[in-house]
CSV table of C-alpha atoms and ligand atoms in Angstrom, one decimal:
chain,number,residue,atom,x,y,z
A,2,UNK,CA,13.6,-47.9,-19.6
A,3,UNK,CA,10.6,-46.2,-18.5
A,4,UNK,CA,7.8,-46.3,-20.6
A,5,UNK,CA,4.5,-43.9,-20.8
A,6,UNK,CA,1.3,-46.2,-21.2
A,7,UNK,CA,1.3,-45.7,-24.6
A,8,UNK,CA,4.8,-46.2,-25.9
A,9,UNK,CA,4.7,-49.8,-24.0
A,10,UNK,CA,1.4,-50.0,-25.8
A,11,UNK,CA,3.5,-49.4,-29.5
A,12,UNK,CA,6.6,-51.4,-28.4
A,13,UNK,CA,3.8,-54.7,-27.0
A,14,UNK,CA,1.8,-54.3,-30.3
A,15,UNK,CA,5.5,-54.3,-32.1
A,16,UNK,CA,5.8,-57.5,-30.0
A,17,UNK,CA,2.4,-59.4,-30.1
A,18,UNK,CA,2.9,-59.0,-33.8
A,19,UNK,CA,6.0,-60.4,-34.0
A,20,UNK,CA,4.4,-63.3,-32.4
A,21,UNK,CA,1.7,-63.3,-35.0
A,22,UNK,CA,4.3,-63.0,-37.7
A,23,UNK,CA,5.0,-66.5,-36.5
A,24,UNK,CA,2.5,-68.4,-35.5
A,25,UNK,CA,3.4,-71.5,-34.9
A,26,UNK,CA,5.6,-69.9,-32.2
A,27,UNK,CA,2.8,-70.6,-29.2
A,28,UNK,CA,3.3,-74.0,-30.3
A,29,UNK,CA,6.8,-74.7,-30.0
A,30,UNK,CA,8.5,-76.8,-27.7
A,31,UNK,CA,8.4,-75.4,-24.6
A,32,UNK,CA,10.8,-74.5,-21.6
A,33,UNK,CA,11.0,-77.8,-20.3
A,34,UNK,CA,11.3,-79.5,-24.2
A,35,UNK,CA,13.8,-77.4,-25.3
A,36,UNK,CA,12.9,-73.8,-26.6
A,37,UNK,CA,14.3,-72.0,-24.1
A,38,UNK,CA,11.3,-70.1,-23.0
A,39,UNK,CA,8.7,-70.9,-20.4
A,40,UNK,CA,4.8,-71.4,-21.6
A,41,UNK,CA,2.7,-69.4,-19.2
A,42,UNK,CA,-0.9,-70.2,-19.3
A,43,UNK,CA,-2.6,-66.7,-17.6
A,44,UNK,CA,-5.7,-67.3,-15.1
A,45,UNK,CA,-7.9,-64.7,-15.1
A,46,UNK,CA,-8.2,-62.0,-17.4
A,47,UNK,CA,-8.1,-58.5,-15.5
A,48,UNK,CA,-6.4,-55.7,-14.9
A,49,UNK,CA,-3.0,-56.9,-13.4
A,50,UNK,CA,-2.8,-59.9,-16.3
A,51,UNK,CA,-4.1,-57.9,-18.8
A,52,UNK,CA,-2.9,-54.5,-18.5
A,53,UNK,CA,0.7,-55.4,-17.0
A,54,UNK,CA,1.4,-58.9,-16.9
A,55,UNK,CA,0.9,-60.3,-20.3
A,56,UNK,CA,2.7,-56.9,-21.7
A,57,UNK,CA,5.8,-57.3,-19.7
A,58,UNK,CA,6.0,-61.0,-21.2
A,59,UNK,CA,6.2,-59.8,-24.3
A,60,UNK,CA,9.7,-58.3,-23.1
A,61,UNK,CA,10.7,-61.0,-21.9
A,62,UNK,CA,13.1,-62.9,-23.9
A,63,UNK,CA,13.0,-66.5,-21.4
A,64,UNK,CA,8.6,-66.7,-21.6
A,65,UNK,CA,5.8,-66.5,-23.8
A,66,UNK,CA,2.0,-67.1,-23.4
A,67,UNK,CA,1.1,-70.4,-24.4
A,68,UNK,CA,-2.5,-70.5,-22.9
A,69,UNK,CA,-5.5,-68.6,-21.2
A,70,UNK,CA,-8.3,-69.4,-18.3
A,71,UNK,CA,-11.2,-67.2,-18.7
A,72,UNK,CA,-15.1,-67.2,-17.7
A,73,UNK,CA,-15.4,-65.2,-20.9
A,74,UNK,CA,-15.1,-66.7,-23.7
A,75,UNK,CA,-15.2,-63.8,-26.0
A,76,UNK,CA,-12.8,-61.7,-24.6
A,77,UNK,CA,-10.2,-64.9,-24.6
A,78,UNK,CA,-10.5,-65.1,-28.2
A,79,UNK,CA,-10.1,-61.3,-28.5
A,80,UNK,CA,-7.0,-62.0,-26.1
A,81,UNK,CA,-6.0,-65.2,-27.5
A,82,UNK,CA,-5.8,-64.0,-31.1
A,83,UNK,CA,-3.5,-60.8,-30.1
A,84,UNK,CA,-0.9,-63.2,-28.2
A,85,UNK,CA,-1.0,-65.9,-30.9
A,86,UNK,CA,-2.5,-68.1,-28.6
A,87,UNK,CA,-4.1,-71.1,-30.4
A,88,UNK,CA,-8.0,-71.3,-29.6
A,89,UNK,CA,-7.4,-74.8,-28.3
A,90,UNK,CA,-5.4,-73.3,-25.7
A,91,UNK,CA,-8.1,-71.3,-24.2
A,92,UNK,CA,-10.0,-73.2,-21.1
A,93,UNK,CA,-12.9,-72.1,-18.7
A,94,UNK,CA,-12.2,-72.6,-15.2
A,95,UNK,CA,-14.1,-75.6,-15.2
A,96,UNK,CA,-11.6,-77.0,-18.2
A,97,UNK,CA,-9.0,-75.8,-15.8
A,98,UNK,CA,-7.5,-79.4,-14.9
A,99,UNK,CA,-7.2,-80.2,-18.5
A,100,UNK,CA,-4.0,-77.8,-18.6
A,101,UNK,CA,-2.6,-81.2,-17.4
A,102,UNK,CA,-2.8,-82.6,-21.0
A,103,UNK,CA,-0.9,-79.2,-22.8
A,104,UNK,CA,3.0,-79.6,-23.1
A,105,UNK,CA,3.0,-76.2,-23.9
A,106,UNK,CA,2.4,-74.8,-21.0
A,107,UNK,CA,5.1,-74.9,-18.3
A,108,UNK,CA,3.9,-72.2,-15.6
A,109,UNK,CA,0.4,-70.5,-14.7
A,110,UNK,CA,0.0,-67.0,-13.7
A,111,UNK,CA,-2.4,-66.7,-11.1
A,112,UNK,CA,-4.4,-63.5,-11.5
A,113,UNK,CA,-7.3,-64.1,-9.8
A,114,UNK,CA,-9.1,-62.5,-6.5
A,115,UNK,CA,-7.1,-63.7,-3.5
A,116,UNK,CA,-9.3,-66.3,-2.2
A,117,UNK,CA,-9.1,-68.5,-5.5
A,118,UNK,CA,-4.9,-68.3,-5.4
A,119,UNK,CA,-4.7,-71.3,-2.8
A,120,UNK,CA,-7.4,-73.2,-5.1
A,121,UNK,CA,-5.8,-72.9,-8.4
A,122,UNK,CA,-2.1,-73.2,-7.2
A,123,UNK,CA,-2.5,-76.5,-6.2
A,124,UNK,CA,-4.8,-77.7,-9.1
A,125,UNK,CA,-1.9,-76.5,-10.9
A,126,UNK,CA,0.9,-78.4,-9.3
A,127,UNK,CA,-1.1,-81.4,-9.4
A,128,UNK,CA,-0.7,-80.9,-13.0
A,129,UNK,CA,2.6,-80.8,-13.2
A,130,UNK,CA,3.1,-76.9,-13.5
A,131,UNK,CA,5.1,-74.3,-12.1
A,132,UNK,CA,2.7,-71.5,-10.4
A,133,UNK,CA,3.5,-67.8,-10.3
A,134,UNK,CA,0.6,-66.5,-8.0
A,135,UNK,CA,-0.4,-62.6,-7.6
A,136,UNK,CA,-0.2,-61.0,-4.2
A,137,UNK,CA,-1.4,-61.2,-1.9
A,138,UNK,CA,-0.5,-65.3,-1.6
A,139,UNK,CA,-3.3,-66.2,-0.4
A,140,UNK,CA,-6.5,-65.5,2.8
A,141,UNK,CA,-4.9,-67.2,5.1
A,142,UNK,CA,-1.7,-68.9,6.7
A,143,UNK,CA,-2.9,-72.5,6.5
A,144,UNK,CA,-3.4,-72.1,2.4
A,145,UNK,CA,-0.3,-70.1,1.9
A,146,UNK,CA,1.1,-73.7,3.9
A,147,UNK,CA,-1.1,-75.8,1.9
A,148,UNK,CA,0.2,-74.3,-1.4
A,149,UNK,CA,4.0,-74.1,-0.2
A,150,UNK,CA,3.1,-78.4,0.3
A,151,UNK,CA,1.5,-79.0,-3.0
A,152,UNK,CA,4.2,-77.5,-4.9
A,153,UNK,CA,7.3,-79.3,-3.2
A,154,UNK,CA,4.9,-82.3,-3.7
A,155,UNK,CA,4.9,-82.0,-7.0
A,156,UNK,CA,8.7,-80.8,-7.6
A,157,UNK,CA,7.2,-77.4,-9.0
A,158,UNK,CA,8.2,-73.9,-8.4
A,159,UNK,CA,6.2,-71.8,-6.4
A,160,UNK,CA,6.8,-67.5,-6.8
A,161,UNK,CA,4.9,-64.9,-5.6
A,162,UNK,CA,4.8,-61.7,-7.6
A,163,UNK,CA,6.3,-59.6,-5.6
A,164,UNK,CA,7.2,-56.9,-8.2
A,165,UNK,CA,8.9,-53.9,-6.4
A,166,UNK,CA,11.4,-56.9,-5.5
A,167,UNK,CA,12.4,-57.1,-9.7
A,168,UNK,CA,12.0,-52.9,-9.6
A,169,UNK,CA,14.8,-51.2,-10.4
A,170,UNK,CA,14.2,-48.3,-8.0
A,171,UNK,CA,13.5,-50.3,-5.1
A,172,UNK,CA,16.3,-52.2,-5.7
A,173,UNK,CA,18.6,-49.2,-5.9
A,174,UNK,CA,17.5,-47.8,-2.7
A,175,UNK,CA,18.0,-51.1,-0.9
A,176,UNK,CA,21.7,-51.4,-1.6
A,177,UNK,CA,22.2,-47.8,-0.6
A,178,UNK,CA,21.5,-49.3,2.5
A,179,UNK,CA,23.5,-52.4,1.9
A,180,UNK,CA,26.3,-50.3,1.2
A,181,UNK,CA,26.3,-48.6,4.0
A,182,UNK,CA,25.4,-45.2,2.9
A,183,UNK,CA,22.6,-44.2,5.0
A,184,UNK,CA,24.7,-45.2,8.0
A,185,UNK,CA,22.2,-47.3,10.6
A,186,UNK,CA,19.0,-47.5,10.0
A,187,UNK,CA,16.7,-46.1,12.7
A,188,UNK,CA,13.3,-45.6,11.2
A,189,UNK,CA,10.9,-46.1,7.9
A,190,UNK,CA,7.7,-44.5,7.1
A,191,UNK,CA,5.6,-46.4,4.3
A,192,UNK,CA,2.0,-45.7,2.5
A,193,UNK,CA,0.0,-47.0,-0.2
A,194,UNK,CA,-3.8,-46.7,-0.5
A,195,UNK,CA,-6.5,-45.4,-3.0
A,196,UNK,CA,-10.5,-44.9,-3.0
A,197,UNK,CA,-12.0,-48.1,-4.1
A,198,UNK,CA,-15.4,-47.7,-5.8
A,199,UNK,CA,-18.2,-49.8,-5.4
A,200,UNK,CA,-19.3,-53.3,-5.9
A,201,UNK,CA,-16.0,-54.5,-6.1
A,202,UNK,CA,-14.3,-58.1,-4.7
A,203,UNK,CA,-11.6,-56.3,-2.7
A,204,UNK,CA,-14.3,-55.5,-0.5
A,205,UNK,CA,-15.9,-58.7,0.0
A,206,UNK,CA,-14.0,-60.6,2.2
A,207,UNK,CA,-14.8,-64.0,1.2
A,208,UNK,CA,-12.8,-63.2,-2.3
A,209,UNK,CA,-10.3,-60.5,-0.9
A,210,UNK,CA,-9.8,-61.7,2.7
A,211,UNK,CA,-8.9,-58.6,4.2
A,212,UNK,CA,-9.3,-54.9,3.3
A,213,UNK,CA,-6.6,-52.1,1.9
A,214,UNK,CA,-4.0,-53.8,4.0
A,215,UNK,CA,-3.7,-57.1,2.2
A,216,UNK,CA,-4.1,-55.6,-0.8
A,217,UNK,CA,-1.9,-52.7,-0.9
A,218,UNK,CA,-0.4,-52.3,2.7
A,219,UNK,CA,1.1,-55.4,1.9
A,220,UNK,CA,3.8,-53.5,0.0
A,221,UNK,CA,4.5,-51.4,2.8
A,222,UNK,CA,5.3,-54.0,4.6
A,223,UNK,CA,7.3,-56.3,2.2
A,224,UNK,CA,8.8,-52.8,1.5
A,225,UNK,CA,10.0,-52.5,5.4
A,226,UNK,CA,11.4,-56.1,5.3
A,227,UNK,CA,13.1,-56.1,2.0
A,228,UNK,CA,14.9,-52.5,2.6
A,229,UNK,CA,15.8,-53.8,6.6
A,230,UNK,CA,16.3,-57.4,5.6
A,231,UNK,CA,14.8,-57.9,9.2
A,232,UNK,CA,11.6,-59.7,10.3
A,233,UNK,CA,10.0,-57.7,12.6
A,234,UNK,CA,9.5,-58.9,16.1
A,235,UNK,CA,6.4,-56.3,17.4
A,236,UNK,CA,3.5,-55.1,15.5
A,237,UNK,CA,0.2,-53.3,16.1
A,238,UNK,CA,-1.9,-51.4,14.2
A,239,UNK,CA,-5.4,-49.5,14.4
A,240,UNK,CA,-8.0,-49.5,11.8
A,241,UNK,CA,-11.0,-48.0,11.2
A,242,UNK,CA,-14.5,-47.2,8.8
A,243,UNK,CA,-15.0,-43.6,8.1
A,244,UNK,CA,-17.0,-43.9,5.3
A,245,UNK,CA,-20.5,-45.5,6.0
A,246,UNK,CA,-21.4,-46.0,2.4
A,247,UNK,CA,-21.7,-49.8,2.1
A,248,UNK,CA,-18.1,-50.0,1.0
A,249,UNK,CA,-17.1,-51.4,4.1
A,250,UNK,CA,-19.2,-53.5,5.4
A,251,UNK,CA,-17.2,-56.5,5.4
A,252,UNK,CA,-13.2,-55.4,5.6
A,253,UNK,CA,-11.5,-52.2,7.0
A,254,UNK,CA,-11.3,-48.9,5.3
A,255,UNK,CA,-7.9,-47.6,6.6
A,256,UNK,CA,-5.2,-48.9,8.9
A,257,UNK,CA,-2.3,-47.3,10.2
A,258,UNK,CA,0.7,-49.8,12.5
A,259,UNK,CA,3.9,-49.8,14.0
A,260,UNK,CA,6.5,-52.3,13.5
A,261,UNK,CA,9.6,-53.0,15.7
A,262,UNK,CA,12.7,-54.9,13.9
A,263,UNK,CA,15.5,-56.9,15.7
A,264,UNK,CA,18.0,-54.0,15.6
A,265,UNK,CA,15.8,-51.4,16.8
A,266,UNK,CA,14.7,-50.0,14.1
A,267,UNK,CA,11.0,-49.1,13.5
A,268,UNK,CA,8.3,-48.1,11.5
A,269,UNK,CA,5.1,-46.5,10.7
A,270,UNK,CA,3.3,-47.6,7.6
A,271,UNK,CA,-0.4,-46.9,6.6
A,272,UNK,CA,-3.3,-48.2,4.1
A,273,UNK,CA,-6.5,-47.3,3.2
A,274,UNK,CA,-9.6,-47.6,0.2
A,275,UNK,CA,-10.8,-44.3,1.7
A,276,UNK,CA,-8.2,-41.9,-0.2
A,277,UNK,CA,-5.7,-41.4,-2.9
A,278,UNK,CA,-2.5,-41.9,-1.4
A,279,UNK,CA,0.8,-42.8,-4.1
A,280,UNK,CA,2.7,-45.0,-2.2
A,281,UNK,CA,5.9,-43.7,-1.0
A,282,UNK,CA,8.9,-45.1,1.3
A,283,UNK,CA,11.0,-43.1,3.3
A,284,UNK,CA,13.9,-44.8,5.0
A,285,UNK,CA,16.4,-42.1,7.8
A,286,UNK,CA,19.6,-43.2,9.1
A,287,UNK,CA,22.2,-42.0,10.9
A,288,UNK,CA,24.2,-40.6,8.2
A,289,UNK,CA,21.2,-39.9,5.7
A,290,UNK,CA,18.0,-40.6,3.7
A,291,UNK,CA,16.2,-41.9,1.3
A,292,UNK,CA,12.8,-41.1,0.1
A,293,UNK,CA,11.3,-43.3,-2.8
A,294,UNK,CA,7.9,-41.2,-4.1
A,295,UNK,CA,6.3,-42.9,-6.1
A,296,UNK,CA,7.7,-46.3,-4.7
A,297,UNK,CA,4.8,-49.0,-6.0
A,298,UNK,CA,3.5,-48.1,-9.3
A,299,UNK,CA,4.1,-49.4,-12.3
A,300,UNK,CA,5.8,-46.2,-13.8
A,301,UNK,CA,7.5,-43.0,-12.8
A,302,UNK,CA,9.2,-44.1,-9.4
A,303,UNK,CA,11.7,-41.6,-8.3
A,304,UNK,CA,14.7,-41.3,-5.8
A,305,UNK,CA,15.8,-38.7,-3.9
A,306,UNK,CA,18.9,-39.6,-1.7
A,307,UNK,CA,21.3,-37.5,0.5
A,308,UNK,CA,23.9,-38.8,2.8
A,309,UNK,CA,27.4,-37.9,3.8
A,310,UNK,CA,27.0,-34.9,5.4
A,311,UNK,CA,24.9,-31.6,4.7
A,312,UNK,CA,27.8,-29.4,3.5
A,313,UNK,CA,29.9,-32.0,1.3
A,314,UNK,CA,27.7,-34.9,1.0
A,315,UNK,CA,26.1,-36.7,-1.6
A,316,UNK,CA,22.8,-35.6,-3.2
A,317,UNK,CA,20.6,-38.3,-5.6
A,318,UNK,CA,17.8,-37.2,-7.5
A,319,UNK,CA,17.2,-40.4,-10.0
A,320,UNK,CA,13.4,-39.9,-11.9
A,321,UNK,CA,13.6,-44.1,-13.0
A,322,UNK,CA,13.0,-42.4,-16.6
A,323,UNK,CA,16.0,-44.5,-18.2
A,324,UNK,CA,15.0,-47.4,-15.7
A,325,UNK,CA,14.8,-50.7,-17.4
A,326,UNK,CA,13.3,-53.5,-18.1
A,327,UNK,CA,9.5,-52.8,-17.4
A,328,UNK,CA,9.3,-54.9,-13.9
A,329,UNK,CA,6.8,-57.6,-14.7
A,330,UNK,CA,9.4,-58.1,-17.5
A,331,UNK,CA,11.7,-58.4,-14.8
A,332,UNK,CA,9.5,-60.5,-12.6
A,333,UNK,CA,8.5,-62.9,-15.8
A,334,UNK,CA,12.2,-63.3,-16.9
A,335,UNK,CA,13.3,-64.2,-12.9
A,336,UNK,CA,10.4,-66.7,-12.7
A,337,UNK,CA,11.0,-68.1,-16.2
A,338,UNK,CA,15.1,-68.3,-15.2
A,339,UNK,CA,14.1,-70.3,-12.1
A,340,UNK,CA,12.1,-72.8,-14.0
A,341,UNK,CA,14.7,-73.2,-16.8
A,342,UNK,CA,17.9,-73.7,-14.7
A,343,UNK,CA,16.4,-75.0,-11.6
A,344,UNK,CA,16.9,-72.1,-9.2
A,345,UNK,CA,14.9,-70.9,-6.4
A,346,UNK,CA,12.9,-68.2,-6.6
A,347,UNK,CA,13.5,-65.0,-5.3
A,348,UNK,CA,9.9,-64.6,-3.7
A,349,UNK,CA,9.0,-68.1,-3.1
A,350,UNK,CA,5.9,-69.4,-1.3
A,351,UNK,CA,8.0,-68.6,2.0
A,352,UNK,CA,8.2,-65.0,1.2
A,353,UNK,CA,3.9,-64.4,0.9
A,354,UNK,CA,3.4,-67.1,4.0
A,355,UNK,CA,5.6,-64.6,5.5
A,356,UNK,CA,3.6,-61.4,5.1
A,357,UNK,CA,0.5,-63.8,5.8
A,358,UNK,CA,1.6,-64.5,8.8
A,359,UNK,CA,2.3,-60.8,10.0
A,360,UNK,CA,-0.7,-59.7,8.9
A,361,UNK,CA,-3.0,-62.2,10.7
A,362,UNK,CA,-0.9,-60.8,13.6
A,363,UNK,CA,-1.4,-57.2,12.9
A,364,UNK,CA,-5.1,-57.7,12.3
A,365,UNK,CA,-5.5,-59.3,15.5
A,366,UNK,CA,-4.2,-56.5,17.3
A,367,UNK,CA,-7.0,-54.0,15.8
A,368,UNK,CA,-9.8,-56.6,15.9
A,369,UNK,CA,-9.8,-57.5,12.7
A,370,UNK,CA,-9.0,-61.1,11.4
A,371,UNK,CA,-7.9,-62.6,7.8
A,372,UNK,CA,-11.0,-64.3,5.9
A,373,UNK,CA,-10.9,-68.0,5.1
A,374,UNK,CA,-11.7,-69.6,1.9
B,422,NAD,P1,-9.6,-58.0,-11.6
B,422,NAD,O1,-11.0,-57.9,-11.0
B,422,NAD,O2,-9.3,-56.9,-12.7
B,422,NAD,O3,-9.5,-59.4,-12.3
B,422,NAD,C1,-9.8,-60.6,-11.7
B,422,NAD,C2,-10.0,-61.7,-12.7
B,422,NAD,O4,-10.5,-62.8,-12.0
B,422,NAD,C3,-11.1,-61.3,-13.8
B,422,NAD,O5,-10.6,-61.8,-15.0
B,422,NAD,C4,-12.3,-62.1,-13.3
B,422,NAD,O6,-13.2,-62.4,-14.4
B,422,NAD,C5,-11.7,-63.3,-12.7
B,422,NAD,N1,-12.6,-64.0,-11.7
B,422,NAD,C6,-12.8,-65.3,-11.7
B,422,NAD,N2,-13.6,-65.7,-10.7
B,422,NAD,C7,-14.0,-64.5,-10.2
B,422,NAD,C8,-14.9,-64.2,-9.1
B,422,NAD,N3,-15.6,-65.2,-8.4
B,422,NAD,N4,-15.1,-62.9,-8.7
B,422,NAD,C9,-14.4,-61.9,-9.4
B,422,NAD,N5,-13.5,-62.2,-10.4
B,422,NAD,C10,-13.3,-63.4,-10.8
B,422,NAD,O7,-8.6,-58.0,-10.5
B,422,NAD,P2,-7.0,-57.6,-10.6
B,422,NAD,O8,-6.9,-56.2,-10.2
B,422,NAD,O9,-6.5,-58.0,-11.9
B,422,NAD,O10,-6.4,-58.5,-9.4
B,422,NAD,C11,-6.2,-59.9,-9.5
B,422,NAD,C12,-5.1,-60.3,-8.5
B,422,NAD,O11,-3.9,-59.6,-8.9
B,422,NAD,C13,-5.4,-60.0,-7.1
B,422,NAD,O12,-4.9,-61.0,-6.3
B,422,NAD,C14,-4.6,-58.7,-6.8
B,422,NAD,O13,-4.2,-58.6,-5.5
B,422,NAD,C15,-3.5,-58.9,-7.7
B,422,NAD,N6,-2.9,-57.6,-8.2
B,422,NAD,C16,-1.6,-57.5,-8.2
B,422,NAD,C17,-1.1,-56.3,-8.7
B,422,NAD,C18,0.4,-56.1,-8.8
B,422,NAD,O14,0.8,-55.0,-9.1
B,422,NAD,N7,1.2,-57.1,-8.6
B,422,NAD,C19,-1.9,-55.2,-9.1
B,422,NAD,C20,-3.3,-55.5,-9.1
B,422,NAD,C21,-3.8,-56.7,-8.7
């Protein structure tokens, strides 16, 4: 199922009023009392929660939103009363710990700039909830750690929303690989980046921690790993300011790296807040290719394989227009399954340490380092 804007617009209004229709829904027993569905409480009211999150729960058949953290007060009531979310459910940050005292809210969705995720994961485990934290995990490796501890402290589940790992396009082109079909992998271009405007936290690196690369390169390189299933072993990068405009002050416009993987495969990924560039994967083996354009947004990906031979060989063209669900429904239902029957997530807390970690390498080879909160 692939959905324009505005027919997921129609099908979420079909859904939030289906949870008006019944209101005491938000207030039913939750996931771990018995509903089968997992409370989410969203922090931060923004684009990703707002515009794609909370719309993709509505999908979901395992998770509903049972509470919201906002500064503003107005727009949570605007939000609260569309998702049948009772006003007593609504907190400020400085309320947050009081999400302590609400049985019906099992998980939090972390949607806030990257600095705060290591702050409110583990005031959330300390409350006894599962967290499901945006990308990137956090500004550094010792708070990805800290919030890996604070969870397995607390016997909570820790995900990171990884989407393109619950996409249906991404995951088709990694088992073309799995199955063989490329033949061995030998090298993988990636690219993501757009122009940022101004005034905005990405490029302050107290709240962001890092420029284009750990917002949006960072999907070039989970990419790379989830389509090799390989860590890489070398990396090193360049980055650089074009634009002297007082966008980049404090974090790097563009930067383009190599990457070397156990089996010999490399490859060549870039990033930037200087340019439009719709992220795009291309994977070459020795008995074909794939190229995935667009590979990271929301909507529209599309496939193009060939393998087997020029002549007699297979050709895949697959626009992910009949691609379904919407993957933030997938990504809710995973996280939701996991906190129902127990399971480990498929992007844990190990998964964004991970790409932490390789970043905070790959910085340090273009003189550039990972802010700290
Ligand atoms: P946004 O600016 O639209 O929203 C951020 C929210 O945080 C707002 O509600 C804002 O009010 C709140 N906030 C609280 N304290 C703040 C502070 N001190 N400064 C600024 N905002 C503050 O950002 P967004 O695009 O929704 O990004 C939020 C997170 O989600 C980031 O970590 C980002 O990397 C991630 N993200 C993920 C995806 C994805 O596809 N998975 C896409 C976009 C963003």
């Amino acid at each position: 199922m692939n959905l324009t804007r505005r027919e997921f617009g129609r099908i979420a209004g079909a859904g939030i009023a289906a949870q008006l229709a019944s209101p005491l829904r938000a207030q039913q027993p939750t996931g771990q009392n018995g509903s089968g569905k997992v409370g989410y409480c969203i922090v931060g009211l923004g684009r990703i929660s707002m515009g794609e999150f909370m719309p993709g729960v509505l999908q979901s058949p395992n998770s509903h939103i049972t509470a919201l953290v906002s500064g503003h007060r107005d727009k949570a009531l605007r939000v609260a009363s569309q998702y049948g979310v009772p006003t007593s459910s609504i907190y400020s940050y400085e309320e947050y710990d009081k999400i302590r005292d609400n049985p019906a809210i099992d998980a939090v969705y972390i949607a806030l700039p990257n600095s705060m995720h290591a702050e409110y994961t583990i005031r959330a485990a300390k409350a006894g909830k599962h967290v499901l934290s945006e990308k990137p995990m956090a500004t550094s490796v010792e708070d990805c750690k800290k919030m890996i501890q604070a969870c397995r402290d607390a016997n909570k589940k820790l995900m990171i929303a990884y989407r393109c790992q619950y996409e249906a396009t991404n995951l088709r082109a990694v088992q073309l690989i799995r199955d063989g079909k490329l033949g061995k992998v030998q090298s993988i271009e990636a690219a993501f980046g757009f122009n940022i405007g101004h005034n905005e936290w990405r490029t302050n690196r107290k709240l962001s921690g890092g420029g284009p690369m750990v917002d949006v390169g960072i999907y070039c390189l989970n990419a790379t790993r989830y389509l090799t299933g390989e860590e890489p072993t070398d990396l090193r990068g360049y980055s650089s300011v074009i634009d002297h405009d007082g966008r980049f002050n404090d974090v790097e416009e563009s930067l383009s790296w190599s990457m070397k993987f156990p089996s010999g495969i490399l490859a060549n990924c870039e990033t930037t807040y200087g340019a439009g560039m719709d992220g795009f994967f291309r994977v070459y083996g020795s008995e074909g290719n794939i190229n995935v354009d667009p590979a990271f947004n929301y909507n529209g990906l599309h496939l193009r394989a060939q393998y087997g031979g020029f002549r007699n060989g297979t050709r895949i063209d697959e626009p992910n227009t009949s691609r379904g669900p919407y993957q933030f429904t997938n990504e809710a239902n995973h996280f939701s399954d996991c906190v129902l029957n127990n399971k480990t997530p498929k992007t844990p807390g190990e998964e964004g340490l991970r790409d932490m970690a390789l970043i905070t390498r790959l910085y340090s080879t273009c003189g550039e380092h990972l802010g700290t909160t």
